[in-house]
């Protein structure tokens, strides 16, 4: 117990964390001189380290957060380490580009220091993803994990950082805030040393990122309608939706929220959903789901990321042990209908519509409630409907005849593979695409006189940067004294709880 | 009118007049004559502003006192908090903050270190070290390095340049032997009679312009001390607290001293104290007569609390990493400048952020100091070797300020060269 009242004017840890940014700044200066071979060696090593620990961290994350499914997290962790790197291995965000015809020389300029916020729902995959993107673009990164997943994230960042430095990355180019708190995060977001904030997480954090005065890439929440029209391959659609909805117990922002189905094929879809492992509730069961899982029209926060069978038990439903998703039919998409909103648990709403036009309207209504700019899915074989749906629903990606959770994230589609889905102007974001490496680097364009008589210069084979010194791992030379432990663990735990609750309330807001 | 709330001056000239009248006429004039019309006003980080409003980057740092920057916000907050509970304490009693700091310091020092004795400034802590050595070995003789500097208090002053001891009739040549730096034969000759209480060494002699110890020199001196039964006192006043990239320069040199003296930066310039860390052997008087050294302000508890924070900050991995980056950037930048003026800027002495720049002119560093000052940088020449400029950047600098320093330095070195070549001595006198 401290006898002295500690009346910090700035949040505890802020000075230390600002020091991390400054260290990152030094690292970034050096990193920006690396050539493509050095960068590839580093990313190679870090991706391999991430993959090697994919299972351990999947287990740890489920244990620490109490959310999700270990096997699915393993898949995501691998997708965000080796598979991500496989996708970008041949990309080059490091070497100059010579556009001889335009007489323009383009020189890549990394952002510098990225301040990255990662969520509790996708803790490790997002850490892996952002760290690899930072490294591919020669940025330093300071990760601030969600307090609900801070232990596993801090460990993962250390492992990635060690792998990077061992492969020749500048000391301090990957760091982690070990004791994140809201005031601390706000202090770091507004710090002048932060070059760009990449915020994935609750709405509160994303808004704060945009208020910071620093460049920010923050993304909004999703609320994914899955429209199944009369022309769809119903059995395939049912399988895709159930697989997608049950993925990681539905804690991704890309998981489907509700099915919109044309009346004509509704009964058939319901049968197929049952075959695919969903339990379609009777009206009486839906009432129990509402009462127990959505009391007062709000999703129960303690059930986030729990499995369908656990939810069924909570609601007092008897379902087969193999049940992966609970489907709850409802009649009208209106803002106060919780079954039409984002649900971070494997309960899927289902609403019937008389025709295609009504289906599109229902999807629009869902996005009016929440999730604008994010994702929608459609199961159809009619191109005209697919195009009209894409043009009508206020989202920036529509996946076709695939499960949306991995579809929008670029795993089952050719969208950029990502853990950060840009929600664009509709979703109050500066980014309308899936976040990918190119978003973290600017280019200096060296442009010559357009007059044909003025020649362009020959830049082939030239290196724009010289790396005078080969970096050494200064910090690993001798271990420093560990920082004094935060005494108020209970206070912190309380704060974590409050933080999670606040964020989730945002989702269930009416 | 310059109104500082607590006092005011009509003008800068008025201030300097009163400084001559009421404080120190010679020192006041010395700087005016050297072209440094500095009266430090506001201070923040590695910057301060002259009364006239000119911004200067501090590369003097009072010898490392402002290692963590002027008015470091973490230290201000620490001191403010400490003042809610503590004052300087009572020097006779077991004291909370003094004990806590002693324990923390012993943990950072070499394994043979046991206890801490406190002074109020570096010189006093050196006096304590020398008194402790004399008590331990029951001998009077102290060996120090020619052109070393350990402070101007009663005993310490005897170890340094006679300019300062003779002035006050305080030279005792029979007790203080001086040998040249990096000369092991001279050191051995001085110790051979086994009548020496201690050898006292700055790990890198600051006021002499940071000549670097030859590889193995400090370790060899330590071995000679053991061979001839004398104590090794490490003066870490300027080389401690991460300035060499390690917490203590002497540990980096691989030497276990018998006594280590710490001052200046340990309180970040907020509430001065100084510390003398001693081994078990050197703790004897603390068991025999603990009142042997008394100092009311020595180890003032407010200073101790600040020092604990300084140690914590210096121990952070971020700091270690940054010192390394800063040192490397300066090394590169200074060598690039040296390539432009190879006949003028003839040497770079560097260990971490402890640096001495050597110029090919008897008072070259005074010229460079003047031009640096004119270009917004304050760095001081070496009193005991005016060819050498002491170049002492802080350990928390960011890349932008380092680059700015290098830009300014390049221009100043060029202008000083031009002045030296044209033979103009301007206001510089040796
Ligand atoms: C190496 C060294 N030792 C001791 C001292 C004396 O410290 P103080 O001025 O606090 O008495 C100094 C001061 O410059 C110093 O540089």
Tab-separated table of C-alpha atoms in Angstrom, chain A residues 3-10 15-16 19-20 22-23 25-27 29-30 170-172 175 466 468-472 474-481 483-484, chain B residues 73-74 76-77 80-82 84-86 108 246-247 311-313 315-322 324-326 328-329 331-332 336 396-400 402-403:
chain	number	residue	atom	x	y	z
A	3	UNK	CA	1.242	5.968	1.813
A	4	UNK	CA	1.696	8.730	-0.709
A	5	UNK	CA	-1.236	9.762	-2.825
A	6	UNK	CA	-0.011	9.305	-6.372
A	7	UNK	CA	-1.651	12.126	-8.239
A	8	UNK	CA	-0.293	11.724	-11.737
A	9	UNK	CA	-1.141	14.489	-14.104
A	10	UNK	CA	-0.586	12.169	-16.999
A	15	UNK	CA	6.105	8.815	-20.119
A	16	UNK	CA	7.447	5.317	-20.535
A	19	UNK	CA	9.753	6.717	-24.765
A	20	UNK	CA	8.760	3.587	-26.669
A	22	UNK	CA	10.752	7.662	-29.535
A	23	UNK	CA	12.755	4.449	-29.623
A	25	UNK	CA	11.213	6.549	-34.251
A	26	UNK	CA	14.940	5.861	-34.119
A	27	UNK	CA	14.337	2.360	-35.404
A	29	UNK	CA	14.774	6.067	-39.396
A	30	UNK	CA	17.180	3.226	-39.832
A	170	UNK	CA	16.560	-2.465	-36.249
A	171	UNK	CA	16.346	-2.774	-32.508
A	172	UNK	CA	13.029	-1.471	-31.213
A	175	UNK	CA	7.296	-3.016	-29.398
A	466	UNK	CA	22.868	3.839	-48.071
A	468	UNK	CA	25.978	3.038	-43.176
A	469	UNK	CA	25.836	0.786	-40.177
A	470	UNK	CA	24.625	-2.714	-39.766
A	471	UNK	CA	22.314	-2.590	-36.778
A	472	UNK	CA	23.125	-4.498	-33.649
A	474	UNK	CA	21.581	-2.908	-28.367
A	475	UNK	CA	18.766	-3.866	-26.090
A	476	UNK	CA	19.665	-7.495	-25.853
A	477	UNK	CA	23.249	-6.753	-24.837
A	478	UNK	CA	22.341	-6.797	-21.175
A	479	UNK	CA	18.927	-7.106	-19.621
A	480	UNK	CA	17.745	-4.009	-17.836
A	481	UNK	CA	15.985	-4.042	-14.528
A	483	UNK	CA	9.993	-2.095	-14.597
A	484	UNK	CA	8.266	-2.006	-11.236
B	73	UNK	CA	8.464	16.013	-16.590
B	74	UNK	CA	8.742	12.636	-14.901
B	76	UNK	CA	9.155	17.141	-11.798
B	77	UNK	CA	6.147	14.942	-11.071
B	80	UNK	CA	6.179	17.237	-6.515
B	81	UNK	CA	4.774	14.008	-5.199
B	82	UNK	CA	7.689	13.497	-2.872
B	84	UNK	CA	3.666	15.901	-0.302
B	85	UNK	CA	5.329	13.624	2.213
B	86	UNK	CA	9.042	14.275	2.548
B	108	UNK	CA	23.026	-1.532	-9.971
B	246	UNK	CA	25.816	1.049	-19.736
B	247	UNK	CA	24.578	2.138	-16.344
B	311	UNK	CA	17.672	5.055	-11.850
B	312	UNK	CA	14.392	3.537	-12.981
B	313	UNK	CA	14.330	5.648	-16.139
B	315	UNK	CA	17.265	1.207	-16.520
B	316	UNK	CA	14.551	1.080	-19.167
B	317	UNK	CA	15.320	-0.955	-22.271
B	318	UNK	CA	14.064	1.944	-24.398
B	319	UNK	CA	16.820	4.147	-22.996
B	320	UNK	CA	19.539	1.620	-23.646
B	321	UNK	CA	18.336	1.319	-27.211
B	322	UNK	CA	18.180	5.070	-27.749
B	324	UNK	CA	22.949	3.332	-28.901
B	325	UNK	CA	21.112	5.009	-31.773
B	326	UNK	CA	22.118	8.499	-30.657
B	328	UNK	CA	25.781	5.910	-33.693
B	329	UNK	CA	24.176	8.866	-35.424
B	331	UNK	CA	29.545	9.038	-34.805
B	332	UNK	CA	28.454	9.012	-38.440
B	336	UNK	CA	31.211	13.242	-42.141
B	396	UNK	CA	16.783	10.815	-24.605
B	397	UNK	CA	17.369	12.802	-27.797
B	398	UNK	CA	15.237	12.127	-30.848
B	399	UNK	CA	16.608	11.899	-34.389
B	400	UNK	CA	15.375	15.340	-35.449
B	402	UNK	CA	20.370	15.129	-33.308
B	403	UNK	CA	20.308	16.046	-36.984
